[in-house]
PDB file of C-alpha atoms in Angstrom:
ATOM      1  CA  UNK A   1     -44.765 -27.211 219.249  1.00  0.00           C
ATOM      2  CA  UNK A   2     -42.462 -27.288 216.203  1.00  0.00           C
ATOM      3  CA  UNK A   3     -38.710 -27.669 216.502  1.00  0.00           C
ATOM      4  CA  UNK A   4     -38.220 -24.104 215.263  1.00  0.00           C
ATOM      5  CA  UNK A   5     -40.502 -22.616 217.916  1.00  0.00           C
ATOM      6  CA  UNK A   6     -38.798 -24.719 220.618  1.00  0.00           C
ATOM      7  CA  UNK A   7     -35.394 -23.509 219.434  1.00  0.00           C
ATOM      8  CA  UNK A   8     -36.685 -19.938 219.624  1.00  0.00           C
ATOM      9  CA  UNK A   9     -37.791 -20.541 223.221  1.00  0.00           C
ATOM     10  CA  UNK A  10     -34.393 -21.995 224.140  1.00  0.00           C
ATOM     11  CA  UNK A  11     -32.609 -19.088 222.459  1.00  0.00           C
ATOM     12  CA  UNK A  12     -34.696 -16.591 224.439  1.00  0.00           C
ATOM     13  CA  UNK A  13     -33.829 -18.463 227.648  1.00  0.00           C
ATOM     14  CA  UNK A  14     -30.133 -18.437 226.761  1.00  0.00           C
ATOM     15  CA  UNK A  15     -30.124 -14.702 226.056  1.00  0.00           C
ATOM     16  CA  UNK A  16     -31.913 -13.960 229.329  1.00  0.00           C
ATOM     17  CA  UNK A  17     -29.205 -15.889 231.186  1.00  0.00           C
ATOM     18  CA  UNK A  18     -26.540 -13.910 229.336  1.00  0.00           C
ATOM     19  CA  UNK A  19     -28.297 -10.692 230.355  1.00  0.00           C
ATOM     20  CA  UNK A  20     -28.435 -11.828 233.987  1.00  0.00           C
ATOM     21  CA  UNK A  21     -24.757 -12.758 233.824  1.00  0.00           C
ATOM     22  CA  UNK A  22     -23.887  -9.306 232.471  1.00  0.00           C
ATOM     23  CA  UNK A  23     -25.676  -7.650 235.398  1.00  0.00           C
ATOM     24  CA  UNK A  24     -23.906  -9.974 237.845  1.00  0.00           C
ATOM     25  CA  UNK A  25     -20.517  -9.244 236.305  1.00  0.00           C
ATOM     26  CA  UNK A  26     -21.190  -5.496 236.476  1.00  0.00           C
ATOM     27  CA  UNK A  27     -22.252  -5.696 240.144  1.00  0.00           C
ATOM     28  CA  UNK A  28     -19.052  -7.521 241.051  1.00  0.00           C
ATOM     29  CA  UNK A  29     -16.833  -5.157 239.078  1.00  0.00           C
ATOM     30  CA  UNK A  30     -18.504  -2.129 240.668  1.00  0.00           C
ATOM     31  CA  UNK A  31     -18.213  -3.647 244.155  1.00  0.00           C
ATOM     32  CA  UNK A  32     -14.486  -4.070 243.582  1.00  0.00           C
ATOM     33  CA  UNK A  33     -14.172  -0.476 242.367  1.00  0.00           C
ATOM     34  CA  UNK A  34     -16.122   0.706 245.421  1.00  0.00           C
ATOM     35  CA  UNK A  35     -13.851  -1.327 247.698  1.00  0.00           C
ATOM     36  CA  UNK A  36     -10.611  -0.071 246.130  1.00  0.00           C
ATOM     37  CA  UNK A  37     -11.772   3.567 246.085  1.00  0.00           C
ATOM     38  CA  UNK A  38     -13.674   3.461 249.386  1.00  0.00           C
ATOM     39  CA  UNK A  39     -16.707   4.738 247.442  1.00  0.00           C
ATOM     40  CA  UNK A  40     -19.737   4.528 249.734  1.00  0.00           C
ATOM     41  CA  UNK A  41     -22.176   6.025 247.221  1.00  0.00           C
ATOM     42  CA  UNK A  42     -21.319   3.319 244.699  1.00  0.00           C
ATOM     43  CA  UNK A  43     -21.540   0.681 247.427  1.00  0.00           C
ATOM     44  CA  UNK A  44     -25.076   1.784 248.285  1.00  0.00           C
ATOM     45  CA  UNK A  45     -26.023   1.750 244.594  1.00  0.00           C
ATOM     46  CA  UNK A  46     -24.934  -1.880 244.314  1.00  0.00           C
ATOM     47  CA  UNK A  47     -26.927  -2.839 247.411  1.00  0.00           C
ATOM     48  CA  UNK A  48     -30.023  -1.113 246.023  1.00  0.00           C
ATOM     49  CA  UNK A  49     -29.717  -2.975 242.714  1.00  0.00           C
ATOM     50  CA  UNK A  50     -29.511  -6.482 244.169  1.00  0.00           C
ATOM     51  CA  UNK A  51     -33.245  -7.184 243.814  1.00  0.00           C
ATOM     52  CA  UNK A  52     -32.908  -7.132 240.024  1.00  0.00           C
ATOM     53  CA  UNK A  53     -30.777 -10.276 240.113  1.00  0.00           C
ATOM     54  CA  UNK A  54     -33.274 -12.008 242.404  1.00  0.00           C
ATOM     55  CA  UNK A  55     -35.993 -11.266 239.845  1.00  0.00           C
ATOM     56  CA  UNK A  56     -33.857 -12.648 237.019  1.00  0.00           C
ATOM     57  CA  UNK A  57     -33.274 -15.888 238.930  1.00  0.00           C
ATOM     58  CA  UNK A  58     -36.967 -16.414 239.676  1.00  0.00           C
ATOM     59  CA  UNK A  59     -38.060 -15.674 236.109  1.00  0.00           C
ATOM     60  CA  UNK A  60     -35.457 -17.924 234.476  1.00  0.00           C
ATOM     61  CA  UNK A  61     -36.105 -20.714 236.967  1.00  0.00           C
ATOM     62  CA  UNK A  62     -39.837 -20.642 236.196  1.00  0.00           C
ATOM     63  CA  UNK A  63     -39.142 -20.800 232.461  1.00  0.00           C
ATOM     64  CA  UNK A  64     -36.750 -23.742 232.890  1.00  0.00           C
ATOM     65  CA  UNK A  65     -39.260 -25.676 234.987  1.00  0.00           C
ATOM     66  CA  UNK A  66     -41.983 -24.948 232.420  1.00  0.00           C
ATOM     67  CA  UNK A  67     -39.797 -26.233 229.582  1.00  0.00           C
ATOM     68  CA  UNK A  68     -38.903 -29.416 231.465  1.00  0.00           C
ATOM     69  CA  UNK A  69     -42.539 -30.066 232.424  1.00  0.00           C
ATOM     70  CA  UNK A  70     -44.140 -29.326 229.050  1.00  0.00           C
ATOM     71  CA  UNK A  71     -41.457 -30.009 226.418  1.00  0.00           C
ATOM     72  CA  UNK A  72     -39.563 -32.890 228.036  1.00  0.00           C
ATOM     73  CA  UNK A  73     -36.229 -31.895 226.463  1.00  0.00           C
ATOM     74  CA  UNK A  74     -33.585 -34.543 225.815  1.00  0.00           C
ATOM     75  CA  UNK A  75     -29.882 -34.694 224.969  1.00  0.00           C
ATOM     76  CA  UNK A  76     -28.251 -31.283 224.386  1.00  0.00           C
ATOM     77  CA  UNK A  77     -31.500 -29.403 225.054  1.00  0.00           C
ATOM     78  CA  UNK A  78     -31.820 -31.000 228.487  1.00  0.00           C
ATOM     79  CA  UNK A  79     -28.140 -30.288 229.178  1.00  0.00           C
ATOM     80  CA  UNK A  80     -28.686 -26.629 228.359  1.00  0.00           C
ATOM     81  CA  UNK A  81     -31.740 -26.256 230.599  1.00  0.00           C
ATOM     82  CA  UNK A  82     -30.034 -28.162 233.433  1.00  0.00           C
ATOM     83  CA  UNK A  83     -26.868 -26.046 233.148  1.00  0.00           C
ATOM     84  CA  UNK A  84     -28.913 -22.847 233.155  1.00  0.00           C
ATOM     85  CA  UNK A  85     -30.865 -23.908 236.250  1.00  0.00           C
ATOM     86  CA  UNK A  86     -27.597 -24.508 238.082  1.00  0.00           C
ATOM     87  CA  UNK A  87     -25.785 -21.425 236.799  1.00  0.00           C
ATOM     88  CA  UNK A  88     -28.477 -18.916 237.723  1.00  0.00           C
ATOM     89  CA  UNK A  89     -28.152 -19.951 241.365  1.00  0.00           C
ATOM     90  CA  UNK A  90     -24.427 -19.210 241.242  1.00  0.00           C
ATOM     91  CA  UNK A  91     -24.976 -15.936 239.382  1.00  0.00           C
ATOM     92  CA  UNK A  92     -27.500 -14.770 241.981  1.00  0.00           C
ATOM     93  CA  UNK A  93     -25.222 -15.798 244.862  1.00  0.00           C
ATOM     94  CA  UNK A  94     -22.306 -13.893 243.349  1.00  0.00           C
ATOM     95  CA  UNK A  95     -24.457 -10.776 243.112  1.00  0.00           C
ATOM     96  CA  UNK A  96     -25.506 -11.323 246.732  1.00  0.00           C
ATOM     97  CA  UNK A  97     -21.851 -11.468 247.771  1.00  0.00           C
ATOM     98  CA  UNK A  98     -21.124  -8.235 245.883  1.00  0.00           C
ATOM     99  CA  UNK A  99     -23.924  -6.641 247.896  1.00  0.00           C
ATOM    100  CA  UNK A 100     -22.613  -8.246 251.114  1.00  0.00           C
ATOM    101  CA  UNK A 101     -19.185  -6.720 250.516  1.00  0.00           C
ATOM    102  CA  UNK A 102     -20.758  -3.297 250.048  1.00  0.00           C
ATOM    103  CA  UNK A 103     -22.827  -3.621 253.227  1.00  0.00           C
ATOM    104  CA  UNK A 104     -19.665  -4.396 255.187  1.00  0.00           C
ATOM    105  CA  UNK A 105     -17.976  -1.378 253.609  1.00  0.00           C
ATOM    106  CA  UNK A 106     -20.767   0.859 254.877  1.00  0.00           C
ATOM    107  CA  UNK A 107     -20.373  -0.658 258.333  1.00  0.00           C
ATOM    108  CA  UNK A 108     -16.589  -0.193 258.273  1.00  0.00           C
ATOM    109  CA  UNK A 109     -16.987   3.458 257.294  1.00  0.00           C
ATOM    110  CA  UNK A 110     -18.474   4.102 260.745  1.00  0.00           C
ATOM    111  CA  UNK A 111     -15.494   2.565 262.582  1.00  0.00           C
ATOM    112  CA  UNK A 112     -11.843   3.486 263.044  1.00  0.00           C
ATOM    113  CA  UNK A 113      -9.987   2.897 259.749  1.00  0.00           C
ATOM    114  CA  UNK A 114      -8.203  -0.414 259.249  1.00  0.00           C
ATOM    115  CA  UNK A 115      -5.521  -1.298 256.738  1.00  0.00           C
ATOM    116  CA  UNK A 116      -6.800  -3.685 254.063  1.00  0.00           C
ATOM    117  CA  UNK A 117      -4.257  -6.459 253.371  1.00  0.00           C
ATOM    118  CA  UNK A 118      -2.780  -6.230 249.872  1.00  0.00           C
ATOM    119  CA  UNK A 119      -4.016  -9.745 249.101  1.00  0.00           C
ATOM    120  CA  UNK A 120      -7.661  -8.619 249.109  1.00  0.00           C
ATOM    121  CA  UNK A 121      -7.441  -6.308 246.052  1.00  0.00           C
ATOM    122  CA  UNK A 122      -5.478  -9.068 244.296  1.00  0.00           C
ATOM    123  CA  UNK A 123      -8.192 -11.590 245.171  1.00  0.00           C
ATOM    124  CA  UNK A 124     -10.840  -9.188 243.940  1.00  0.00           C
ATOM    125  CA  UNK A 125      -9.127  -8.726 240.569  1.00  0.00           C
ATOM    126  CA  UNK A 126      -8.791 -12.479 240.097  1.00  0.00           C
ATOM    127  CA  UNK A 127     -12.403 -13.079 241.113  1.00  0.00           C
ATOM    128  CA  UNK A 128     -13.626 -10.481 238.633  1.00  0.00           C
ATOM    129  CA  UNK A 129     -11.595 -12.081 235.855  1.00  0.00           C
ATOM    130  CA  UNK A 130     -12.877 -15.542 236.804  1.00  0.00           C
ATOM    131  CA  UNK A 131     -16.488 -14.378 236.606  1.00  0.00           C
ATOM    132  CA  UNK A 132     -15.948 -12.754 233.220  1.00  0.00           C
ATOM    133  CA  UNK A 133     -14.163 -15.819 231.831  1.00  0.00           C
ATOM    134  CA  UNK A 134     -16.699 -18.280 233.243  1.00  0.00           C
ATOM    135  CA  UNK A 135     -19.516 -16.387 231.539  1.00  0.00           C
ATOM    136  CA  UNK A 136     -17.561 -16.241 228.280  1.00  0.00           C
ATOM    137  CA  UNK A 137     -16.837 -19.968 228.526  1.00  0.00           C
ATOM    138  CA  UNK A 138     -20.590 -20.619 228.663  1.00  0.00           C
ATOM    139  CA  UNK A 139     -21.468 -18.154 225.888  1.00  0.00           C
ATOM    140  CA  UNK A 140     -18.727 -19.316 223.491  1.00  0.00           C
ATOM    141  CA  UNK A 141     -18.712 -22.985 224.579  1.00  0.00           C
ATOM    142  CA  UNK A 142     -15.002 -22.702 225.346  1.00  0.00           C
ATOM    143  CA  UNK A 143     -13.833 -25.710 227.362  1.00  0.00           C
ATOM    144  CA  UNK A 144     -10.228 -24.490 227.621  1.00  0.00           C
ATOM    145  CA  UNK A 145     -11.341 -21.157 229.080  1.00  0.00           C
ATOM    146  CA  UNK A 146     -13.615 -22.953 231.552  1.00  0.00           C
ATOM    147  CA  UNK A 147     -10.690 -25.089 232.735  1.00  0.00           C
ATOM    148  CA  UNK A 148      -8.589 -21.926 233.115  1.00  0.00           C
ATOM    149  CA  UNK A 149     -11.246 -20.504 235.454  1.00  0.00           C
ATOM    150  CA  UNK A 150     -11.241 -23.684 237.526  1.00  0.00           C
ATOM    151  CA  UNK A 151      -7.447 -23.591 237.854  1.00  0.00           C
ATOM    152  CA  UNK A 152      -7.430 -19.946 239.001  1.00  0.00           C
ATOM    153  CA  UNK A 153      -9.590 -20.846 242.001  1.00  0.00           C
ATOM    154  CA  UNK A 154      -6.501 -22.346 243.638  1.00  0.00           C
ATOM    155  CA  UNK A 155      -4.734 -18.991 243.322  1.00  0.00           C
ATOM    156  CA  UNK A 156      -7.566 -17.042 244.905  1.00  0.00           C
ATOM    157  CA  UNK A 157      -7.649 -19.540 247.788  1.00  0.00           C
ATOM    158  CA  UNK A 158      -3.938 -18.989 248.484  1.00  0.00           C
ATOM    159  CA  UNK A 159      -4.457 -15.240 248.646  1.00  0.00           C
ATOM    160  CA  UNK A 160      -7.441 -15.742 250.944  1.00  0.00           C
ATOM    161  CA  UNK A 161      -5.454 -17.696 253.539  1.00  0.00           C
ATOM    162  CA  UNK A 162      -2.606 -15.153 253.373  1.00  0.00           C
ATOM    163  CA  UNK A 163      -5.090 -12.301 253.876  1.00  0.00           C
ATOM    164  CA  UNK A 164      -6.650 -14.026 256.882  1.00  0.00           C
ATOM    165  CA  UNK A 165      -3.191 -14.520 258.424  1.00  0.00           C
ATOM    166  CA  UNK A 166      -2.441 -10.806 258.059  1.00  0.00           C
ATOM    167  CA  UNK A 167      -5.783  -9.813 259.541  1.00  0.00           C
ATOM    168  CA  UNK A 168      -5.216 -12.134 262.494  1.00  0.00           C
ATOM    169  CA  UNK A 169      -1.899 -10.357 263.097  1.00  0.00           C
ATOM    170  CA  UNK A 170      -3.797  -7.055 263.273  1.00  0.00           C
ATOM    171  CA  UNK A 171      -6.178  -8.578 265.825  1.00  0.00           C
ATOM    172  CA  UNK A 172      -3.311  -9.767 268.004  1.00  0.00           C
ATOM    173  CA  UNK A 173      -1.578  -6.393 267.875  1.00  0.00           C
ATOM    174  CA  UNK A 174      -4.658  -4.303 268.677  1.00  0.00           C
ATOM    175  CA  UNK A 175      -7.715  -5.856 270.316  1.00  0.00           C
ATOM    176  CA  UNK A 176      -9.666  -2.666 269.667  1.00  0.00           C
ATOM    177  CA  UNK A 177      -9.552  -3.509 265.958  1.00  0.00           C
ATOM    178  CA  UNK A 178     -11.230  -6.907 266.339  1.00  0.00           C
ATOM    179  CA  UNK A 179     -14.615  -5.758 265.010  1.00  0.00           C
ATOM    180  CA  UNK A 180     -13.116  -4.074 261.957  1.00  0.00           C
ATOM    181  CA  UNK A 181     -10.703  -6.954 261.371  1.00  0.00           C
ATOM    182  CA  UNK A 182     -13.524  -9.487 261.520  1.00  0.00           C
ATOM    183  CA  UNK A 183     -15.442  -7.498 258.924  1.00  0.00           C
ATOM    184  CA  UNK A 184     -12.398  -7.461 256.648  1.00  0.00           C
ATOM    185  CA  UNK A 185     -12.183 -11.247 256.969  1.00  0.00           C
ATOM    186  CA  UNK A 186     -15.801 -11.419 255.834  1.00  0.00           C
ATOM    187  CA  UNK A 187     -14.959  -9.276 252.799  1.00  0.00           C
ATOM    188  CA  UNK A 188     -12.130 -11.663 251.921  1.00  0.00           C
ATOM    189  CA  UNK A 189     -14.438 -14.649 252.404  1.00  0.00           C
ATOM    190  CA  UNK A 190     -17.133 -13.191 250.148  1.00  0.00           C
ATOM    191  CA  UNK A 191     -14.541 -12.576 247.430  1.00  0.00           C
ATOM    192  CA  UNK A 192     -13.309 -16.151 247.837  1.00  0.00           C
ATOM    193  CA  UNK A 193     -16.898 -17.394 247.542  1.00  0.00           C
ATOM    194  CA  UNK A 194     -17.364 -15.384 244.333  1.00  0.00           C
ATOM    195  CA  UNK A 195     -14.404 -17.344 242.988  1.00  0.00           C
ATOM    196  CA  UNK A 196     -16.060 -20.601 244.053  1.00  0.00           C
ATOM    197  CA  UNK A 197     -19.295 -19.683 242.287  1.00  0.00           C
ATOM    198  CA  UNK A 198     -17.393 -18.641 239.157  1.00  0.00           C
ATOM    199  CA  UNK A 199     -15.777 -22.080 239.249  1.00  0.00           C
ATOM    200  CA  UNK A 200     -19.228 -23.653 239.459  1.00  0.00           C
ATOM    201  CA  UNK A 201     -20.385 -21.666 236.421  1.00  0.00           C
ATOM    202  CA  UNK A 202     -17.308 -22.855 234.517  1.00  0.00           C
ATOM    203  CA  UNK A 203     -18.061 -26.461 235.481  1.00  0.00           C
ATOM    204  CA  UNK A 204     -21.649 -26.142 234.255  1.00  0.00           C
ATOM    205  CA  UNK A 205     -20.391 -24.526 231.042  1.00  0.00           C
ATOM    206  CA  UNK A 206     -18.337 -27.681 230.479  1.00  0.00           C
ATOM    207  CA  UNK A 207     -21.362 -29.853 231.292  1.00  0.00           C
ATOM    208  CA  UNK A 208     -23.424 -27.974 228.710  1.00  0.00           C
ATOM    209  CA  UNK A 209     -20.838 -28.909 226.073  1.00  0.00           C
ATOM    210  CA  UNK A 210     -19.862 -32.437 227.097  1.00  0.00           C
ATOM    211  CA  UNK A 211     -22.668 -33.747 229.295  1.00  0.00           C
ATOM    212  CA  UNK A 212     -20.082 -34.420 232.018  1.00  0.00           C
ATOM    213  CA  UNK A 213     -20.076 -32.448 235.280  1.00  0.00           C
ATOM    214  CA  UNK A 214     -16.511 -32.234 236.558  1.00  0.00           C
TER     215      UNK A 214
END
């Protein structure tokens, strides 16, 4: 295989990852909209679309393994394939968490209403921004933006612990709300995990540029 044809194969792989990332970002943004607007139809739509991201992950993974086995890439080419293999796992997990949030919303809609702590929408907005910036850091090879994503994870963690404290107060005040309150904690945890996975993507974006995994 000539260098030009190998570059074409790597470019196609890169663009497929970017396409997967765009679908992941959209799923997360829509899940947040559904959560803020209590939109059950949108929540169900996100759940129904989750298989698409699973298919992306499997297809890209197979292509990466094929490249490693048959082309034996080195240096920056190997860094790219390695970073992609790692990132697609995080992208798929983030999409899973968007679907998880929507499934909990559907469950909550069948119970007595519970007040959502104000920290959760704030967490969701930060998580969405982190995902968008992590993807852009990879696409544009922007180390500074990747570091910004990593730093914001601390902020989302602070909101998470504050949200959990508020939900625990609800549990103590009304034991009949324990089921709903527990589900809200899960929503907060899934948002926090989206932030963690966005951080991972940012770290692999840095690795793709520098060869160093932070």
